[in-house]
Coordinates of N, CA and C in Angstrom, one line a residue:
X1 N 0.2 7.8 -22.3 CA -0.3 6.5 -21.1 C 0.5 7.0 -19.7
X2 N 0.1 7.0 -18.8 CA 0.6 7.2 -17.5 C 1.8 6.3 -17.1
X3 N 2.6 6.9 -16.7 CA 4.1 6.1 -16.5 C 4.3 6.2 -14.6
X4 N 4.0 4.9 -14.1 CA 4.5 5.1 -12.5 C 6.2 4.3 -12.7
X5 N 6.8 5.5 -12.0 CA 8.3 5.2 -11.6 C 8.7 5.0 -10.3
X6 N 9.9 3.8 -10.1 CA 10.1 3.6 -8.8 C 10.9 4.8 -8.3
X7 N 10.8 5.3 -7.1 CA 11.3 6.3 -6.5 C 11.8 6.3 -5.0
X8 N 12.5 7.1 -4.4 CA 13.0 7.1 -3.0 C 11.8 7.2 -2.4
X9 N 11.7 6.5 -1.3 CA 10.7 6.9 -0.3 C 11.0 8.0 0.4
X10 N 9.8 8.9 0.5 CA 9.8 10.1 1.1 C 10.1 10.0 2.5
X11 N 11.0 11.2 3.1 CA 11.4 11.5 4.4 C 10.3 11.5 5.4
X12 N 9.1 11.7 4.8 CA 7.8 12.1 5.5 C 7.4 10.7 6.0
X13 N 7.7 9.6 5.3 CA 7.1 8.2 5.7 C 7.8 7.6 6.8
X14 N 9.0 7.8 6.9 CA 9.6 7.6 8.3 C 9.5 8.2 9.2
X15 N 9.3 9.6 9.4 CA 8.8 10.6 10.1 C 7.5 10.1 10.8
X16 N 6.6 9.4 10.3 CA 5.0 8.8 10.5 C 5.4 7.8 11.5
X17 N 6.5 7.0 11.6 CA 7.1 5.9 12.6 C 6.0 4.9 12.5
X18 N 5.5 4.4 11.4 CA 4.5 3.4 11.4 C 4.8 2.0 11.7
X19 N 6.3 1.7 11.9 CA 6.6 0.4 12.0 C 7.9 0.8 13.0
X20 N 8.1 -0.1 13.8 CA 9.4 0.0 14.8 C 10.5 -0.4 13.9
X21 N 10.5 -1.4 13.0 CA 11.6 -2.0 12.3 C 10.9 -2.0 10.6
X22 N 11.8 -1.6 10.0 CA 11.5 -1.9 8.5 C 12.4 -2.7 7.7
X23 N 12.0 -3.8 7.2 CA 13.1 -4.6 6.2 C 12.8 -4.6 5.3
X24 N 11.8 -3.9 4.4 CA 11.8 -3.6 2.7 C 10.9 -2.6 2.8
X25 N 11.3 -1.6 2.0 CA 10.5 -0.4 1.6 C 10.8 -0.2 0.1
X26 N 9.7 0.3 -0.6 CA 9.8 1.1 -1.9 C 8.9 1.9 -2.1
X27 N 9.0 2.6 -3.3 CA 7.9 3.6 -3.5 C 7.9 4.0 -4.9
X28 N 6.6 4.2 -5.6 CA 6.3 4.5 -7.1 C 5.6 6.1 -6.9
X29 N 6.0 6.5 -7.8 CA 5.4 7.8 -8.2 C 4.8 8.2 -9.8
X30 N 3.9 8.8 -9.8 CA 3.3 9.3 -11.0 C 3.1 10.9 -11.2
X31 N 3.4 11.7 -12.2 CA 3.1 13.0 -12.5 C 1.6 13.0 -12.6
X32 N 0.9 13.9 -12.1 CA -0.7 14.3 -12.1 C -0.8 15.3 -12.2
X33 N -2.1 16.1 -12.8 CA -2.8 17.1 -12.9 C -4.0 17.0 -11.9
X34 N -4.3 15.4 -11.6 CA -5.5 15.5 -10.6 C -5.2 16.0 -9.2
X35 N -6.3 16.6 -8.9 CA -6.4 17.2 -7.6 C -7.0 16.6 -6.6
X36 N -6.2 15.6 -6.1 CA -6.8 14.3 -5.0 C -5.9 14.2 -4.0
X37 N -6.9 14.3 -2.4 CA -6.3 14.2 -1.7 C -5.4 12.9 -1.4
X38 N -4.6 13.0 -0.2 CA -3.6 11.5 0.0 C -4.8 10.1 0.0
X39 N -5.9 10.5 0.8 CA -6.9 9.3 1.0 C -7.5 9.2 0.0
X40 N -7.9 9.9 -0.9 CA -8.4 9.8 -2.5 C -7.7 8.8 -3.6
X41 N -6.1 9.4 -3.1 CA -5.2 8.6 -4.0 C -5.4 7.1 -3.5
X42 N -5.0 6.8 -2.4 CA -4.8 5.4 -1.8 C -6.3 4.7 -1.9
X43 N -7.1 5.5 -1.6 CA -8.6 4.5 -2.0 C -8.7 4.4 -3.5
X44 N -8.1 4.9 -4.4 CA -8.2 4.8 -5.8 C -7.3 3.8 -5.9
X45 N -6.0 3.9 -5.5 CA -5.0 2.4 -5.9 C -5.9 1.1 -5.2
X46 N -6.3 1.3 -3.9 CA -6.5 -0.2 -3.6 C -8.2 -0.4 -3.9
X47 N -9.0 0.5 -3.6 CA -10.4 0.2 -4.0 C -10.8 0.4 -5.6
X48 N -9.6 0.7 -6.4 CA -9.8 1.0 -7.8 C -9.3 -0.3 -8.3
X49 N -8.8 -1.1 -7.7 CA -8.0 -2.0 -8.3 C -9.3 -2.9 -9.1
X50 N -8.7 -3.9 -10.2 CA -9.8 -4.6 -10.8 C -10.2 -5.9 -9.7
X51 N -11.3 -6.6 -9.7 CA -11.9 -7.4 -9.1 C -11.2 -8.6 -9.1
X52 N -10.6 -8.8 -10.4 CA -9.9 -10.1 -10.5 C -8.4 -10.1 -10.0
X53 N -8.0 -9.1 -9.5 CA -6.9 -8.8 -8.4 C -7.3 -8.7 -6.9
X54 N -8.4 -7.9 -6.5 CA -8.7 -7.9 -5.2 C -9.1 -9.0 -4.5
X55 N -9.7 -9.9 -5.3 CA -10.3 -10.9 -4.5 C -9.1 -12.2 -4.3
X56 N -8.4 -12.5 -5.2 CA -7.1 -13.5 -5.0 C -6.1 -13.0 -4.3
X57 N -5.8 -11.6 -4.4 CA -4.7 -11.4 -3.4 C -5.0 -11.4 -2.1
X58 N -6.4 -10.8 -1.8 CA -6.9 -11.1 -0.6 C -6.8 -12.4 0.1
X59 N -7.4 -13.3 -0.9 CA -7.4 -14.8 -0.6 C -5.8 -15.2 -0.1
X60 N -5.2 -15.0 -0.9 CA -3.5 -15.5 -0.8 C -2.9 -14.9 0.6
X61 N -3.4 -13.6 0.9 CA -2.9 -12.8 2.0 C -3.7 -13.5 3.2
X62 N -4.6 -14.2 2.9 CA -5.6 -14.8 4.2 C -4.8 -16.1 4.5
X63 N -4.8 -16.9 3.3 CA -4.4 -18.1 3.7 C -3.0 -18.4 3.9
X64 N -2.0 -17.7 3.2 CA -0.7 -18.0 3.3 C -0.2 -17.1 4.4
X65 N -0.6 -16.0 4.8 CA -0.1 -15.3 6.0 C -0.8 -15.0 7.1
X66 N -2.4 -15.3 7.0 CA -3.3 -15.3 8.1 C -3.5 -13.5 8.2
X67 N -3.6 -12.9 7.0 CA -3.9 -11.4 7.1 C -5.0 -11.2 7.6
X68 N -5.0 -10.1 8.6 CA -6.0 -9.9 9.2 C -6.7 -8.5 8.9
X69 N -7.4 -8.8 7.8 CA -8.5 -7.7 7.1 C -9.6 -7.4 7.9
X70 N -9.8 -6.0 7.9 CA -11.1 -5.5 8.6 C -12.0 -5.7 7.2
X71 N -13.1 -4.6 7.7 CA -14.4 -4.8 6.6 C -13.8 -4.3 5.4
X72 N -14.2 -4.9 4.4 CA -14.1 -4.7 3.0 C -14.8 -3.9 2.3
X73 N -16.2 -3.6 2.8 CA -17.2 -3.0 2.3 C -16.5 -1.2 3.0
X74 N -17.3 -0.4 2.6 CA -16.8 0.9 2.6 C -17.3 1.0 4.5
X75 N -16.6 1.3 5.0 CA -16.5 1.2 6.5 C -15.8 2.3 7.2
X76 N -16.0 3.2 8.0 CA -15.3 4.1 9.0 C -13.8 3.4 9.5
X77 N -12.7 4.0 9.2 CA -11.3 3.5 9.8 C -10.6 2.5 8.9
X78 N -11.3 2.0 7.6 CA -10.9 1.0 6.7 C -10.7 1.4 5.6
X79 N -10.1 1.1 4.7 CA -10.1 1.1 3.2 C -9.9 -0.2 2.6
X80 N -10.8 -1.1 1.9 CA -10.8 -2.6 1.6 C -9.9 -3.4 2.5
X81 N -10.3 -3.0 3.9 CA -9.8 -4.0 4.8 C -8.8 -3.5 5.3
X82 N -8.0 -2.6 5.1 CA -6.8 -2.2 5.4 C -7.3 -1.1 6.5
X83 N -6.6 -1.1 7.7 CA -6.9 -0.3 8.8 C -6.2 1.1 8.4
X84 N -7.2 2.2 8.8 CA -6.1 3.5 8.7 C -5.6 4.0 9.8
X85 N -4.4 3.9 9.6 CA -3.5 4.5 10.8 C -3.0 6.0 10.7
X86 N -3.2 6.7 9.7 CA -2.7 8.0 9.8 C -3.6 8.9 8.6
X87 N -4.1 10.0 8.8 CA -4.5 11.3 8.0 C -4.1 12.1 8.0
X88 N -3.3 12.9 7.0 CA -2.8 14.1 7.1 C -2.8 14.9 6.0
X89 N -2.6 16.3 6.0 CA -2.8 17.0 4.7 C -2.3 16.6 3.4
X90 N -1.0 15.9 3.5 CA -0.2 15.5 2.5 C 0.1 14.0 2.6
X91 N -0.3 13.5 3.4 CA -0.1 12.2 3.9 C -1.2 11.1 4.3
X92 N -1.5 9.9 3.6 CA -2.2 9.2 4.7 C -2.1 7.8 4.2
X93 N -2.1 6.9 5.5 CA -1.5 5.5 5.8 C -2.4 4.5 6.2
X94 N -2.4 3.5 5.6 CA -3.0 2.3 6.1 C -2.1 1.1 6.1
X95 N -2.6 -0.1 7.4 CA -1.7 -1.0 7.6 C -2.6 -2.1 7.4
X96 N -1.8 -3.3 7.5 CA -2.4 -4.5 7.3 C -1.3 -5.4 8.4
X97 N -1.8 -6.2 9.3 CA -0.8 -7.1 10.1 C -1.2 -8.8 9.9
X98 N -0.6 -9.5 10.0 CA -0.9 -11.0 9.4 C -0.2 -11.7 10.8
X99 N -1.1 -12.7 11.2 CA -0.7 -13.7 12.2 C 0.5 -14.5 11.8
X100 N 1.1 -14.4 10.7 CA 2.2 -15.3 10.1 C 3.6 -14.1 10.2
X101 N 3.4 -12.8 10.8 CA 4.7 -12.2 11.2 C 4.7 -11.3 10.3
X102 N 4.1 -10.8 8.9 CA 4.4 -9.8 8.5 C 3.4 -8.7 8.5
X103 N 4.0 -7.7 8.6 CA 3.4 -6.3 8.7 C 3.3 -5.4 7.8
X104 N 2.3 -4.6 7.1 CA 2.7 -4.2 5.8 C 1.9 -2.7 5.9
X105 N 2.6 -1.6 5.7 CA 2.1 -0.2 5.6 C 2.1 0.2 4.2
X106 N 0.9 1.0 3.7 CA 0.9 1.6 2.4 C 0.5 3.0 2.6
X107 N 1.4 4.2 2.1 CA 1.3 5.5 2.4 C 1.3 6.1 1.4
X108 N 0.3 7.1 1.0 CA 0.4 7.9 -0.2 C 0.7 9.4 0.4
X109 N 1.5 9.8 -0.3 CA 2.1 11.2 0.2 C 2.0 11.9 -1.2
X110 N 1.4 13.3 -1.2 CA 1.0 14.0 -2.5 C 2.0 15.5 -2.3
X111 N 2.3 15.8 -3.2 CA 3.2 16.9 -3.7 C 2.6 17.7 -4.8
X112 N 2.6 19.1 -5.0 CA 2.0 19.4 -6.2 C 2.5 18.8 -7.5
X113 N 1.6 18.3 -8.4 CA 1.9 17.7 -9.7 C 2.4 16.0 -9.6
X114 N 2.1 15.5 -8.3 CA 2.6 14.3 -8.3 C 2.1 13.6 -7.2
X115 N 1.9 12.4 -7.1 CA 1.6 11.5 -5.9 C 2.7 10.3 -5.7
X116 N 2.9 9.9 -4.5 CA 4.1 8.5 -4.4 C 2.9 7.7 -3.3
X117 N 3.4 6.5 -3.7 CA 2.6 5.3 -3.0 C 3.9 4.6 -2.5
X118 N 4.2 4.5 -1.2 CA 5.3 4.0 -0.8 C 4.8 2.6 0.2
X119 N 5.5 1.5 0.3 CA 5.2 0.4 0.9 C 6.1 0.1 2.0
X120 N 6.3 -0.1 3.1 CA 6.8 -0.5 4.3 C 6.6 -2.0 5.0
X121 N 7.2 -2.8 4.8 CA 7.3 -4.2 5.2 C 8.1 -4.7 6.5
X122 N 7.6 -4.8 7.6 CA 8.4 -5.7 8.9 C 8.0 -6.8 8.6
X123 N 9.0 -8.1 8.7 CA 9.1 -9.5 8.8 C 9.7 -9.8 10.1
X124 N 8.5 -10.5 10.9 CA 8.9 -10.6 12.3 C 9.1 -12.2 12.7
X125 N 8.8 -12.9 11.7 CA 9.4 -14.5 12.0 C 9.8 -15.0 10.7
X126 N 10.4 -16.2 10.8 CA 11.0 -17.1 10.0 C 10.3 -17.1 8.7
X127 N 9.0 -17.5 8.9 CA 8.1 -17.9 8.0 C 7.6 -16.5 7.1
X128 N 7.7 -15.4 7.8 CA 7.6 -14.3 7.0 C 8.5 -14.0 6.0
X129 N 9.8 -14.2 6.9 CA 11.3 -13.5 6.1 C 11.3 -14.7 4.8
X130 N 10.8 -15.9 4.8 CA 10.9 -16.8 3.8 C 9.9 -16.7 2.8
X131 N 8.5 -16.3 3.2 CA 7.6 -16.0 2.1 C 7.6 -14.6 1.4
X132 N 8.2 -13.7 2.2 CA 8.3 -12.3 1.5 C 9.0 -12.4 0.0
X133 N 10.2 -13.2 -0.4 CA 10.5 -13.3 -1.7 C 9.8 -13.2 -2.7
X134 N 8.7 -14.2 -2.5 CA 7.9 -14.7 -3.5 C 6.9 -13.6 -3.4
X135 N 6.4 -12.9 -2.4 CA 5.1 -12.0 -2.4 C 6.0 -10.8 -3.4
X136 N 6.7 -10.4 -2.8 CA 7.5 -9.2 -3.1 C 7.7 -9.2 -4.8
X137 N 7.9 -10.6 -5.4 CA 7.9 -10.3 -6.8 C 6.5 -9.9 -7.5
X138 N 5.2 -10.3 -6.7 CA 4.0 -9.9 -7.2 C 3.9 -8.4 -6.9
X139 N 4.4 -7.7 -5.6 CA 4.0 -6.6 -5.2 C 4.5 -5.5 -6.1
X140 N 6.0 -6.2 -6.9 CA 6.5 -5.1 -7.2 C 6.1 -4.9 -8.8
X141 N 5.3 -6.0 -9.3 CA 4.7 -5.7 -10.4 C 3.4 -5.1 -10.1
X142 N 2.5 -5.3 -9.5 CA 1.4 -4.9 -9.2 C 1.0 -3.3 -8.9
X143 N 2.1 -3.2 -7.8 CA 2.2 -1.7 -7.0 C 2.2 -0.7 -8.2
X144 N 3.2 -0.9 -8.9 CA 3.1 0.2 -10.1 C 1.9 0.2 -11.1
X145 N 1.4 -1.0 -11.1 CA 0.2 -1.1 -12.4 C -0.9 -0.5 -11.7
X146 N -1.2 -0.7 -10.2 CA -2.2 -0.1 -9.7 C -2.0 1.6 -9.5
X147 N -1.2 1.7 -9.1 CA -0.6 3.4 -9.2 C -1.3 4.1 -10.5
X148 N -0.6 3.3 -11.7 CA -0.8 3.7 -13.1 C -2.5 3.9 -13.4
X149 N -3.2 2.7 -12.9 CA -4.4 2.7 -12.9 C -5.0 3.9 -12.4
X150 N -5.1 4.1 -11.4 CA -5.3 5.2 -10.3 C -5.4 6.3 -10.9
X151 N -4.0 6.6 -11.5 CA -4.0 8.0 -12.2 C -4.8 8.3 -13.3
X152 N -4.9 7.2 -14.0 CA -5.8 7.2 -15.3 C -7.1 7.3 -15.0
X153 N -7.8 7.2 -13.9 CA -9.1 7.5 -13.4 C -9.6 8.8 -13.2

């Protein structure tokens, strides 16, 4: 079974300048022999998530945070409602903002034999800062699960 382990956020992620301020960050990695682009990895991470996860998670994001999802069907410029922010040879990033003041960024970074999926969060309002500890618990459970799932496909 593939194991996703917590790791340092790669320096490349900060160099992308996706947020003006980062209040939370984490990263998970898996070793892999799969030859995928960073975009393919992030698509497998998000679009490969089970429907029982996708629908409730998006619903909670909209209801609790006013998450501003784009199209969830295959659409240029989006990955499952997340806006594409960066496309590079070894990195790919998507973002999701909310009217409640939470800005999230997911970044896939590939290197020979491994992939890292990093999360950056900015909390711009007291509401977002109060909601984040609850959301964080779910995130820290599901992020490695989704990466393991993507690696096993």
